[in-house]
Amino acid sequence: MSSEPFFRSIGELSAALARGELSSVDLMRSVIARTEAVEPKVRAFNSFDREDALAQARSSDLRRAAGASLGPLDGIPIGMKDVIAVAGQPLTASSRMLANFVSPYDATVVKRLRAAGAICWGRLNLDEFAMGSSTENSAFQATANPYALDCVPGGSSGGSAAAVAAGEAIASLGSDTGGSIRQPAAFCNVVGLKPTYGLVSRYGLIAFASSLDQIGPFARSVEDVAILLGAIAGHDPLDSTSFHTGIPDYRAELDRRKGPWRLGIPKEYFGEGLDPEVAEAVQRAVAHYQKLGCEVKPVSLPHTEYGVGVYYIIATAECSSNLARYDGVRYGHRSKEAKDAVDLYFRSRAEGFGSEVKRRIILGTYVLSSGYYDAFYLRAQKVRTLIRNDFLAAYREVDAILTPTAPTPAFRRGAKADPLAMYLCDVYTIGVNLAGLPAVSVPCGFSQDGRPIGMQLIGQPYGEAELLGIARAYERDHPWAQKRPVL
Ligand code: GLN
């Protein structure tokens, strides 16, 4: 086998485990040693529990020895963004508000991964409550980009992307409300999928903006993403937005999906603000699809320019409502200074939340208040429908849409101090959330100075099998994700 266990794929590892060349405890030890070696530079984890992970690995080895292995994920360590509930482990959302909170139960995705034998490994850093694009908004620490340590890993799931890139987890889960899986995947040279709204249960995910949030996988290959998606997707009675739909064997489907596909290139995603090196890398990917016999067509998504504005009205409105529960009474930070009940709410929230979270709660409360509701919130909802209709109209002519994932490669820490500059990082990812579509970011090259570049493939509702097939057709000839960071 080619590399150290911590850099192998789920496919390779499960085969090695099945052949008895490696035990899950060996694998977990290798991942722990790697994490201890590189974590001082990367800082992807808020916390991890070695003993708990080794105990899970031992159970997996016992199962296997008894001939009761649970499939390709059995004994594989999967990192968890610190907004996904794992019973008995900290659940902080990288916020002072929840710094001491321990989850009493497992999220549905965690239950499903456990049922597949996976090891829940560590708590991965993020922008506080998933609000941000750089992981600099964490109340605890800033995660570094493993390929350029002075640059950000993207966000909000920066820890989930960086840990996988650095070999500190075999794969991980994150959440994506406006780009938080795809943009960090692009910045860190890994594959990241935001599934269709409704495909993966959010029960046990700390809510940010409920009409946009989805959980999805990060991995170092499209195949590993397909394996993880198969394990976590499917209807859950505990999430009323989860959809009843058949779940194909995404891994088996990968090689059955052969194309040639009709790919749409939206001109609105290749305009002003796009870094020339990113544009060139994405154009080369487009040319590759043409070589494979795909038909490449220009399409138009005319309401794209309203996306960022609409998102920052809807997402802040929903966050102001979702975060109202943190009042210092039943759980979370409680101020020690309070004089009465109302004072307790004010002080606990003032002390517990960071400045970006406060900015969004204030903005969201404003757009929902009487007198402004129609002018902002209602209008944003109408434009959201226009954005979705743009995509659905394009899908009458094409099978998928290809764009850059982010306008630039990873930027330096501290480079985007102005909130608006940070919000504009999400221009290419936000429309997908507003429209509820699936989209995957796939590594497609590096800048001259070695920072990763990702392209985004946007699919049709519940069309993940086809979407991953399209991604795999590119990856097969372009193993960018195999280029390891020097740490
Ligand atoms: N960067 C976007 C924001 O700050 C998206 C975050 C996310 O997808 N969770 O809201």
mmCIF file of C-alpha atoms in Angstrom, residues 148-487:
data_model
loop_
_atom_site.group_PDB
_atom_site.id
_atom_site.type_symbol
_atom_site.label_atom_id
_atom_site.label_comp_id
_atom_site.label_asym_id
_atom_site.label_seq_id
_atom_site.Cartn_x
_atom_site.Cartn_y
_atom_site.Cartn_z
ATOM 1 C CA ALA A 148 -0.224 27.695 3.226
ATOM 2 C CA LEU A 149 0.026 28.100 6.982
ATOM 3 C CA ASP A 150 -0.320 31.899 6.914
ATOM 4 C CA CYS A 151 -3.613 31.575 5.010
ATOM 5 C CA VAL A 152 -7.110 30.654 6.166
ATOM 6 C CA PRO A 153 -8.596 27.185 5.537
ATOM 7 C CA GLY A 154 -11.903 28.777 4.481
ATOM 8 C CA GLY A 155 -15.035 28.476 6.505
ATOM 9 C CA SER A 156 -17.152 27.967 8.272
ATOM 10 C CA SER A 157 -16.151 24.253 8.279
ATOM 11 C CA GLY A 158 -12.435 25.142 8.186
ATOM 12 C CA GLY A 159 -11.443 22.554 10.788
ATOM 13 C CA SER A 160 -13.277 19.774 8.903
ATOM 14 C CA ALA A 161 -11.464 20.597 5.646
ATOM 15 C CA ALA A 162 -8.021 21.207 7.176
ATOM 16 C CA ALA A 163 -8.070 18.008 9.273
ATOM 17 C CA VAL A 164 -8.778 15.844 6.224
ATOM 18 C CA ALA A 165 -6.164 17.664 4.114
ATOM 19 C CA ALA A 166 -3.543 17.280 6.848
ATOM 20 C CA GLY A 167 -4.164 13.564 7.504
ATOM 21 C CA GLU A 168 -5.684 14.194 10.941
ATOM 22 C CA ALA A 169 -8.901 12.377 9.925
ATOM 23 C CA ILE A 170 -9.697 10.036 7.035
ATOM 24 C CA ALA A 171 -12.816 12.060 6.229
ATOM 25 C CA SER A 172 -15.134 14.406 8.097
ATOM 26 C CA LEU A 173 -18.572 15.946 8.273
ATOM 27 C CA GLY A 174 -19.344 19.643 8.030
ATOM 28 C CA SER A 175 -22.383 21.816 7.470
ATOM 29 C CA ASP A 176 -23.150 24.176 4.606
ATOM 30 C CA THR A 177 -25.576 27.092 4.860
ATOM 31 C CA GLY A 178 -24.061 29.359 2.203
ATOM 32 C CA GLY A 179 -20.896 27.537 1.133
ATOM 33 C CA SER A 180 -19.347 26.284 4.366
ATOM 34 C CA ILE A 181 -18.475 22.847 2.995
ATOM 35 C CA ARG A 182 -17.558 23.730 -0.585
ATOM 36 C CA GLN A 183 -15.422 26.835 -0.009
ATOM 37 C CA PRO A 184 -13.131 25.286 2.651
ATOM 38 C CA ALA A 185 -12.919 22.115 0.511
ATOM 39 C CA ALA A 186 -11.674 24.277 -2.384
ATOM 40 C CA PHE A 187 -9.179 26.127 -0.151
ATOM 41 C CA CYS A 188 -7.786 22.878 1.322
ATOM 42 C CA ASN A 189 -7.597 20.616 -1.775
ATOM 43 C CA VAL A 190 -10.283 18.159 -0.672
ATOM 44 C CA VAL A 191 -13.653 17.092 -2.068
ATOM 45 C CA GLY A 192 -16.684 18.557 -0.259
ATOM 46 C CA LEU A 193 -20.360 17.891 -0.977
ATOM 47 C CA LYS A 194 -23.390 19.916 0.023
ATOM 48 C CA PRO A 195 -26.335 17.544 -0.516
ATOM 49 C CA THR A 196 -29.809 18.537 -1.722
ATOM 50 C CA TYR A 197 -31.877 20.263 0.976
ATOM 51 C CA GLY A 198 -33.831 17.437 2.622
ATOM 52 C CA LEU A 199 -31.492 14.536 1.747
ATOM 53 C CA VAL A 200 -29.581 14.446 5.055
ATOM 54 C CA SER A 201 -31.237 14.854 8.456
ATOM 55 C CA ARG A 202 -30.255 17.905 10.523
ATOM 56 C CA TYR A 203 -31.488 16.424 13.798
ATOM 57 C CA GLY A 204 -28.651 17.140 16.219
ATOM 58 C CA LEU A 205 -27.072 19.894 14.098
ATOM 59 C CA ILE A 206 -26.882 23.260 15.876
ATOM 60 C CA ALA A 207 -29.255 25.376 13.782
ATOM 61 C CA PHE A 208 -27.997 28.520 12.027
ATOM 62 C CA ALA A 209 -30.474 29.211 9.169
ATOM 63 C CA SER A 210 -32.895 26.313 8.972
ATOM 64 C CA SER A 211 -34.148 26.815 5.412
ATOM 65 C CA LEU A 212 -30.530 26.626 4.161
ATOM 66 C CA ASP A 213 -28.519 24.347 6.497
ATOM 67 C CA GLN A 214 -27.347 20.935 5.248
ATOM 68 C CA ILE A 215 -24.823 18.440 6.615
ATOM 69 C CA GLY A 216 -22.351 16.912 4.163
ATOM 70 C CA PRO A 217 -19.042 15.022 3.831
ATOM 71 C CA PHE A 218 -15.416 16.034 3.214
ATOM 72 C CA ALA A 219 -12.912 13.471 1.918
ATOM 73 C CA ARG A 220 -9.785 13.137 -0.235
ATOM 74 C CA SER A 221 -11.678 11.486 -3.108
ATOM 75 C CA VAL A 222 -15.081 11.506 -4.772
ATOM 76 C CA GLU A 223 -15.435 7.812 -3.968
ATOM 77 C CA ASP A 224 -14.977 8.416 -0.235
ATOM 78 C CA VAL A 225 -17.555 11.209 -0.375
ATOM 79 C CA ALA A 226 -19.960 8.775 -2.085
ATOM 80 C CA ILE A 227 -19.397 6.170 0.646
ATOM 81 C CA LEU A 228 -20.085 8.687 3.407
ATOM 82 C CA LEU A 229 -23.121 10.153 1.696
ATOM 83 C CA GLY A 230 -24.623 6.681 1.387
ATOM 84 C CA ALA A 231 -24.241 6.221 5.127
ATOM 85 C CA ILE A 232 -25.819 9.519 6.229
ATOM 86 C CA ALA A 233 -28.555 10.162 3.620
ATOM 87 C CA GLY A 234 -32.204 9.236 3.917
ATOM 88 C CA HIS A 235 -35.457 10.141 5.584
ATOM 89 C CA ASP A 236 -35.530 10.796 9.325
ATOM 90 C CA PRO A 237 -38.812 11.276 11.198
ATOM 91 C CA LEU A 238 -36.934 13.548 13.634
ATOM 92 C CA ASP A 239 -36.320 16.197 10.924
ATOM 93 C CA SER A 240 -39.596 17.322 9.371
ATOM 94 C CA THR A 241 -37.747 18.768 6.351
ATOM 95 C CA SER A 242 -36.139 15.441 5.503
ATOM 96 C CA PHE A 243 -37.446 13.912 2.312
ATOM 97 C CA HIS A 244 -38.741 10.422 1.502
ATOM 98 C CA THR A 245 -36.582 9.337 -1.408
ATOM 99 C CA GLY A 246 -34.768 6.184 -2.475
ATOM 100 C CA ILE A 247 -31.059 6.205 -1.596
ATOM 101 C CA PRO A 248 -28.991 4.643 -4.383
ATOM 102 C CA ASP A 249 -25.651 2.948 -3.745
ATOM 103 C CA TYR A 250 -23.724 6.129 -4.530
ATOM 104 C CA ARG A 251 -20.388 4.311 -4.606
ATOM 105 C CA ALA A 252 -21.556 1.628 -7.032
ATOM 106 C CA GLU A 253 -23.235 4.266 -9.196
ATOM 107 C CA LEU A 254 -19.972 6.228 -9.668
ATOM 108 C CA ASP A 255 -18.652 4.098 -12.482
ATOM 109 C CA ARG A 256 -22.057 3.439 -13.995
ATOM 110 C CA ARG A 257 -22.525 7.135 -14.736
ATOM 111 C CA LYS A 258 -20.623 7.564 -17.941
ATOM 112 C CA GLY A 259 -22.043 10.654 -19.615
ATOM 113 C CA PRO A 260 -21.407 12.322 -21.917
ATOM 114 C CA TRP A 261 -23.070 15.150 -20.058
ATOM 115 C CA ARG A 262 -24.336 18.549 -21.097
ATOM 116 C CA LEU A 263 -22.577 21.045 -18.851
ATOM 117 C CA GLY A 264 -23.778 24.624 -18.371
ATOM 118 C CA ILE A 265 -21.323 27.473 -17.864
ATOM 119 C CA PRO A 266 -23.087 30.479 -16.315
ATOM 120 C CA LYS A 267 -21.510 33.712 -17.530
ATOM 121 C CA GLU A 268 -22.471 35.455 -14.282
ATOM 122 C CA TYR A 269 -19.916 33.279 -12.446
ATOM 123 C CA PHE A 270 -16.950 34.254 -14.598
ATOM 124 C CA GLY A 271 -17.050 38.043 -14.350
ATOM 125 C CA GLU A 272 -15.472 40.747 -12.270
ATOM 126 C CA GLY A 273 -13.659 39.715 -9.101
ATOM 127 C CA LEU A 274 -12.621 36.269 -10.382
ATOM 128 C CA ASP A 275 -8.926 35.605 -9.846
ATOM 129 C CA PRO A 276 -7.237 34.847 -13.222
ATOM 130 C CA GLU A 277 -5.493 31.721 -11.913
ATOM 131 C CA VAL A 278 -8.818 30.330 -10.671
ATOM 132 C CA ALA A 279 -10.498 31.192 -13.993
ATOM 133 C CA GLU A 280 -7.738 29.414 -15.906
ATOM 134 C CA ALA A 281 -7.838 26.256 -13.775
ATOM 135 C CA VAL A 282 -11.624 26.019 -14.143
ATOM 136 C CA GLN A 283 -11.417 26.621 -17.908
ATOM 137 C CA ARG A 284 -8.930 23.769 -18.176
ATOM 138 C CA ALA A 285 -11.428 21.509 -16.391
ATOM 139 C CA VAL A 286 -14.129 22.607 -18.842
ATOM 140 C CA ALA A 287 -11.798 21.731 -21.734
ATOM 141 C CA HIS A 288 -11.240 18.295 -20.209
ATOM 142 C CA TYR A 289 -14.968 17.599 -20.121
ATOM 143 C CA GLN A 290 -15.139 18.636 -23.788
ATOM 144 C CA LYS A 291 -12.383 16.159 -24.544
ATOM 145 C CA LEU A 292 -14.479 13.480 -22.823
ATOM 146 C CA GLY A 293 -17.253 14.243 -25.290
ATOM 147 C CA CYS A 294 -19.395 16.468 -23.076
ATOM 148 C CA GLU A 295 -21.367 19.280 -24.614
ATOM 149 C CA VAL A 296 -20.483 22.604 -22.979
ATOM 150 C CA LYS A 297 -23.157 25.283 -23.225
ATOM 151 C CA PRO A 298 -23.326 28.848 -21.979
ATOM 152 C CA VAL A 299 -26.301 29.302 -19.617
ATOM 153 C CA SER A 300 -27.602 32.337 -17.802
ATOM 154 C CA LEU A 301 -28.548 32.649 -14.122
ATOM 155 C CA PRO A 302 -29.689 36.263 -14.358
ATOM 156 C CA HIS A 303 -30.551 36.809 -10.676
ATOM 157 C CA THR A 304 -27.089 35.771 -9.446
ATOM 158 C CA GLU A 305 -26.158 39.342 -8.532
ATOM 159 C CA TYR A 306 -28.899 39.431 -5.871
ATOM 160 C CA GLY A 307 -27.729 36.219 -4.217
ATOM 161 C CA VAL A 308 -25.448 37.668 -1.535
ATOM 162 C CA GLY A 309 -28.013 40.335 -0.565
ATOM 163 C CA VAL A 310 -30.889 37.862 -0.400
ATOM 164 C CA TYR A 311 -28.809 35.373 1.593
ATOM 165 C CA TYR A 312 -27.743 37.923 4.192
ATOM 166 C CA ILE A 313 -31.388 38.875 4.774
ATOM 167 C CA ILE A 314 -32.786 35.327 4.981
ATOM 168 C CA ALA A 315 -29.851 33.769 6.845
ATOM 169 C CA THR A 316 -29.693 36.571 9.425
ATOM 170 C CA ALA A 317 -33.487 36.537 9.921
ATOM 171 C CA GLU A 318 -33.422 32.811 10.609
ATOM 172 C CA CYS A 319 -30.328 33.055 12.805
ATOM 173 C CA SER A 320 -31.890 35.769 14.953
ATOM 174 C CA SER A 321 -34.779 33.416 15.603
ATOM 175 C CA ASN A 322 -32.685 30.235 16.058
ATOM 176 C CA LEU A 323 -30.202 31.869 18.433
ATOM 177 C CA ALA A 324 -32.941 33.310 20.660
ATOM 178 C CA ARG A 325 -32.738 30.032 22.632
ATOM 179 C CA TYR A 326 -29.348 30.982 24.112
ATOM 180 C CA ASP A 327 -30.628 33.031 27.017
ATOM 181 C CA GLY A 328 -28.474 31.791 29.890
ATOM 182 C CA VAL A 329 -31.365 29.976 31.550
ATOM 183 C CA ARG A 330 -31.352 26.276 30.758
ATOM 184 C CA TYR A 331 -27.928 25.759 29.219
ATOM 185 C CA GLY A 332 -25.006 27.650 27.779
ATOM 186 C CA HIS A 333 -23.167 30.617 29.238
ATOM 187 C CA ARG A 334 -24.872 32.300 32.199
ATOM 188 C CA SER A 335 -23.671 35.685 33.361
ATOM 189 C CA LYS A 336 -22.643 35.885 36.995
ATOM 190 C CA GLU A 337 -23.407 39.591 37.178
ATOM 191 C CA ALA A 338 -27.147 39.609 36.484
ATOM 192 C CA LYS A 339 -29.505 41.587 38.732
ATOM 193 C CA ASP A 340 -32.801 40.143 37.446
ATOM 194 C CA ALA A 341 -34.188 37.882 34.706
ATOM 195 C CA VAL A 342 -34.092 40.424 31.879
ATOM 196 C CA ASP A 343 -30.618 41.524 32.885
ATOM 197 C CA LEU A 344 -29.606 37.841 32.821
ATOM 198 C CA TYR A 345 -30.652 37.519 29.161
ATOM 199 C CA PHE A 346 -28.837 40.696 28.158
ATOM 200 C CA ARG A 347 -25.618 39.964 29.994
ATOM 201 C CA SER A 348 -25.433 36.271 29.127
ATOM 202 C CA ARG A 349 -25.867 37.034 25.435
ATOM 203 C CA ALA A 350 -23.519 40.021 25.499
ATOM 204 C CA GLU A 351 -20.795 37.933 27.148
ATOM 205 C CA GLY A 352 -21.444 34.665 25.297
ATOM 206 C CA PHE A 353 -21.642 35.728 21.632
ATOM 207 C CA GLY A 354 -18.815 37.099 19.488
ATOM 208 C CA SER A 355 -19.122 40.199 17.342
ATOM 209 C CA GLU A 356 -20.054 38.537 14.010
ATOM 210 C CA VAL A 357 -22.852 36.572 15.670
ATOM 211 C CA LYS A 358 -24.142 39.749 17.322
ATOM 212 C CA ARG A 359 -23.994 41.641 14.023
ATOM 213 C CA ARG A 360 -26.148 38.973 12.391
ATOM 214 C CA ILE A 361 -28.673 38.728 15.228
ATOM 215 C CA ILE A 362 -29.128 42.505 15.114
ATOM 216 C CA LEU A 363 -29.441 42.560 11.313
ATOM 217 C CA GLY A 364 -31.876 39.624 11.362
ATOM 218 C CA THR A 365 -34.030 41.172 14.055
ATOM 219 C CA TYR A 366 -34.155 44.371 12.011
ATOM 220 C CA VAL A 367 -35.273 42.722 8.746
ATOM 221 C CA LEU A 368 -38.023 40.845 10.597
ATOM 222 C CA SER A 369 -39.377 43.803 12.540
ATOM 223 C CA SER A 370 -42.759 45.255 11.647
ATOM 224 C CA GLY A 371 -42.473 47.971 9.041
ATOM 225 C CA TYR A 372 -39.353 46.369 7.506
ATOM 226 C CA TYR A 373 -40.579 42.792 7.121
ATOM 227 C CA ASP A 374 -42.266 43.379 3.742
ATOM 228 C CA ALA A 375 -39.512 45.584 2.396
ATOM 229 C CA PHE A 376 -36.667 43.195 3.260
ATOM 230 C CA TYR A 377 -37.644 39.696 4.351
ATOM 231 C CA LEU A 378 -40.663 39.156 2.117
ATOM 232 C CA ARG A 379 -38.929 40.679 -0.887
ATOM 233 C CA ALA A 380 -35.861 38.517 -0.296
ATOM 234 C CA GLN A 381 -38.072 35.418 -0.250
ATOM 235 C CA LYS A 382 -39.525 36.411 -3.630
ATOM 236 C CA VAL A 383 -36.087 36.936 -5.163
ATOM 237 C CA ARG A 384 -35.053 33.581 -3.699
ATOM 238 C CA THR A 385 -37.781 31.983 -5.834
ATOM 239 C CA LEU A 386 -36.449 33.791 -8.916
ATOM 240 C CA ILE A 387 -32.949 32.439 -8.179
ATOM 241 C CA ARG A 388 -34.286 28.886 -7.884
ATOM 242 C CA ASN A 389 -36.265 29.319 -11.110
ATOM 243 C CA ASP A 390 -33.074 30.426 -12.914
ATOM 244 C CA PHE A 391 -31.432 27.118 -12.019
ATOM 245 C CA LEU A 392 -34.474 25.029 -12.916
ATOM 246 C CA ALA A 393 -34.718 26.791 -16.293
ATOM 247 C CA ALA A 394 -31.028 26.058 -16.970
ATOM 248 C CA TYR A 395 -31.632 22.373 -16.181
ATOM 249 C CA ARG A 396 -34.008 22.155 -19.127
ATOM 250 C CA GLU A 397 -30.888 22.459 -21.300
ATOM 251 C CA VAL A 398 -28.033 20.988 -19.241
ATOM 252 C CA ASP A 399 -27.405 18.135 -16.804
ATOM 253 C CA ALA A 400 -25.132 20.060 -14.442
ATOM 254 C CA ILE A 401 -23.563 23.487 -14.015
ATOM 255 C CA LEU A 402 -19.816 24.075 -13.667
ATOM 256 C CA THR A 403 -18.365 27.145 -11.905
ATOM 257 C CA PRO A 404 -15.423 28.149 -9.732
ATOM 258 C CA THR A 405 -16.127 27.321 -6.062
ATOM 259 C CA ALA A 406 -14.668 30.593 -4.771
ATOM 260 C CA PRO A 407 -13.434 33.724 -6.543
ATOM 261 C CA THR A 408 -9.878 33.385 -5.175
ATOM 262 C CA PRO A 409 -7.612 30.781 -3.580
ATOM 263 C CA ALA A 410 -7.178 30.925 0.215
ATOM 264 C CA PHE A 411 -6.384 34.426 1.490
ATOM 265 C CA ARG A 412 -4.105 35.466 4.346
ATOM 266 C CA ARG A 413 -5.400 35.539 7.899
ATOM 267 C CA GLY A 414 -6.640 39.022 8.739
ATOM 268 C CA ALA A 415 -6.936 40.041 5.061
ATOM 269 C CA LYS A 416 -10.718 40.436 5.151
ATOM 270 C CA ALA A 417 -11.435 42.549 8.184
ATOM 271 C CA ASP A 418 -14.394 44.250 6.491
ATOM 272 C CA PRO A 419 -17.492 42.007 6.887
ATOM 273 C CA LEU A 420 -18.719 42.832 3.382
ATOM 274 C CA ALA A 421 -15.410 41.669 1.835
ATOM 275 C CA MET A 422 -15.849 38.395 3.743
ATOM 276 C CA TYR A 423 -19.483 38.021 2.615
ATOM 277 C CA LEU A 424 -18.412 38.353 -1.017
ATOM 278 C CA CYS A 425 -16.315 35.178 -0.694
ATOM 279 C CA ASP A 426 -19.595 33.287 -1.011
ATOM 280 C CA VAL A 427 -20.916 34.703 -4.309
ATOM 281 C CA TYR A 428 -20.587 31.389 -6.144
ATOM 282 C CA THR A 429 -21.836 29.073 -3.405
ATOM 283 C CA ILE A 430 -24.839 30.928 -1.953
ATOM 284 C CA GLY A 431 -27.229 30.475 -4.909
ATOM 285 C CA VAL A 432 -27.065 26.694 -4.463
ATOM 286 C CA ASN A 433 -28.322 26.944 -0.860
ATOM 287 C CA LEU A 434 -31.043 29.436 -1.779
ATOM 288 C CA ALA A 435 -32.205 27.002 -4.491
ATOM 289 C CA GLY A 436 -31.813 23.887 -2.279
ATOM 290 C CA LEU A 437 -29.577 22.113 -4.834
ATOM 291 C CA PRO A 438 -26.693 19.656 -4.399
ATOM 292 C CA ALA A 439 -23.181 20.829 -5.302
ATOM 293 C CA VAL A 440 -19.693 19.436 -4.913
ATOM 294 C CA SER A 441 -16.322 21.165 -4.854
ATOM 295 C CA VAL A 442 -13.558 19.173 -6.553
ATOM 296 C CA PRO A 443 -9.835 20.077 -6.530
ATOM 297 C CA CYS A 444 -8.807 21.397 -9.976
ATOM 298 C CA GLY A 445 -5.292 22.765 -9.577
ATOM 299 C CA PHE A 446 -2.978 25.071 -7.660
ATOM 300 C CA SER A 447 -1.967 28.699 -7.931
ATOM 301 C CA GLN A 448 1.676 29.496 -8.838
ATOM 302 C CA ASP A 449 2.464 29.844 -5.145
ATOM 303 C CA GLY A 450 0.910 26.492 -4.213
ATOM 304 C CA ARG A 451 -2.555 27.357 -2.915
ATOM 305 C CA PRO A 452 -5.298 24.876 -3.930
ATOM 306 C CA ILE A 453 -8.104 25.762 -6.382
ATOM 307 C CA GLY A 454 -11.515 24.088 -6.523
ATOM 308 C CA MET A 455 -14.297 23.924 -9.073
ATOM 309 C CA GLN A 456 -17.955 23.572 -8.229
ATOM 310 C CA LEU A 457 -20.315 21.162 -9.988
ATOM 311 C CA ILE A 458 -23.984 21.945 -9.290
ATOM 312 C CA GLY A 459 -26.515 19.150 -9.778
ATOM 313 C CA GLN A 460 -30.262 18.709 -9.953
ATOM 314 C CA PRO A 461 -32.449 18.113 -6.897
ATOM 315 C CA TYR A 462 -31.681 14.642 -5.483
ATOM 316 C CA GLY A 463 -29.286 14.085 -8.403
ATOM 317 C CA GLU A 464 -26.236 13.305 -6.198
ATOM 318 C CA ALA A 465 -25.484 9.999 -7.974
ATOM 319 C CA GLU A 466 -25.156 11.712 -11.347
ATOM 320 C CA LEU A 467 -23.327 14.697 -9.843
ATOM 321 C CA LEU A 468 -20.704 12.511 -8.186
ATOM 322 C CA GLY A 469 -20.336 10.532 -11.431
ATOM 323 C CA ILE A 470 -19.517 13.785 -13.243
ATOM 324 C CA ALA A 471 -17.028 14.747 -10.544
ATOM 325 C CA ARG A 472 -15.383 11.317 -10.683
ATOM 326 C CA ALA A 473 -14.982 11.538 -14.482
ATOM 327 C CA TYR A 474 -12.723 14.581 -13.954
ATOM 328 C CA GLU A 475 -10.928 13.333 -10.852
ATOM 329 C CA ARG A 476 -9.957 10.040 -12.540
ATOM 330 C CA ASP A 477 -7.606 11.947 -14.860
ATOM 331 C CA HIS A 478 -6.651 14.698 -12.366
ATOM 332 C CA PRO A 479 -5.569 13.342 -8.982
ATOM 333 C CA TRP A 480 -4.882 16.825 -7.519
ATOM 334 C CA ALA A 481 -6.208 15.692 -4.145
ATOM 335 C CA GLN A 482 -3.311 13.227 -3.900
ATOM 336 C CA LYS A 483 -0.832 16.096 -3.600
ATOM 337 C CA ARG A 484 -0.085 16.246 0.126
ATOM 338 C CA PRO A 485 0.700 19.383 2.124
ATOM 339 C CA VAL A 486 4.224 19.748 3.512
ATOM 340 C CA LEU A 487 3.848 20.073 7.267
#
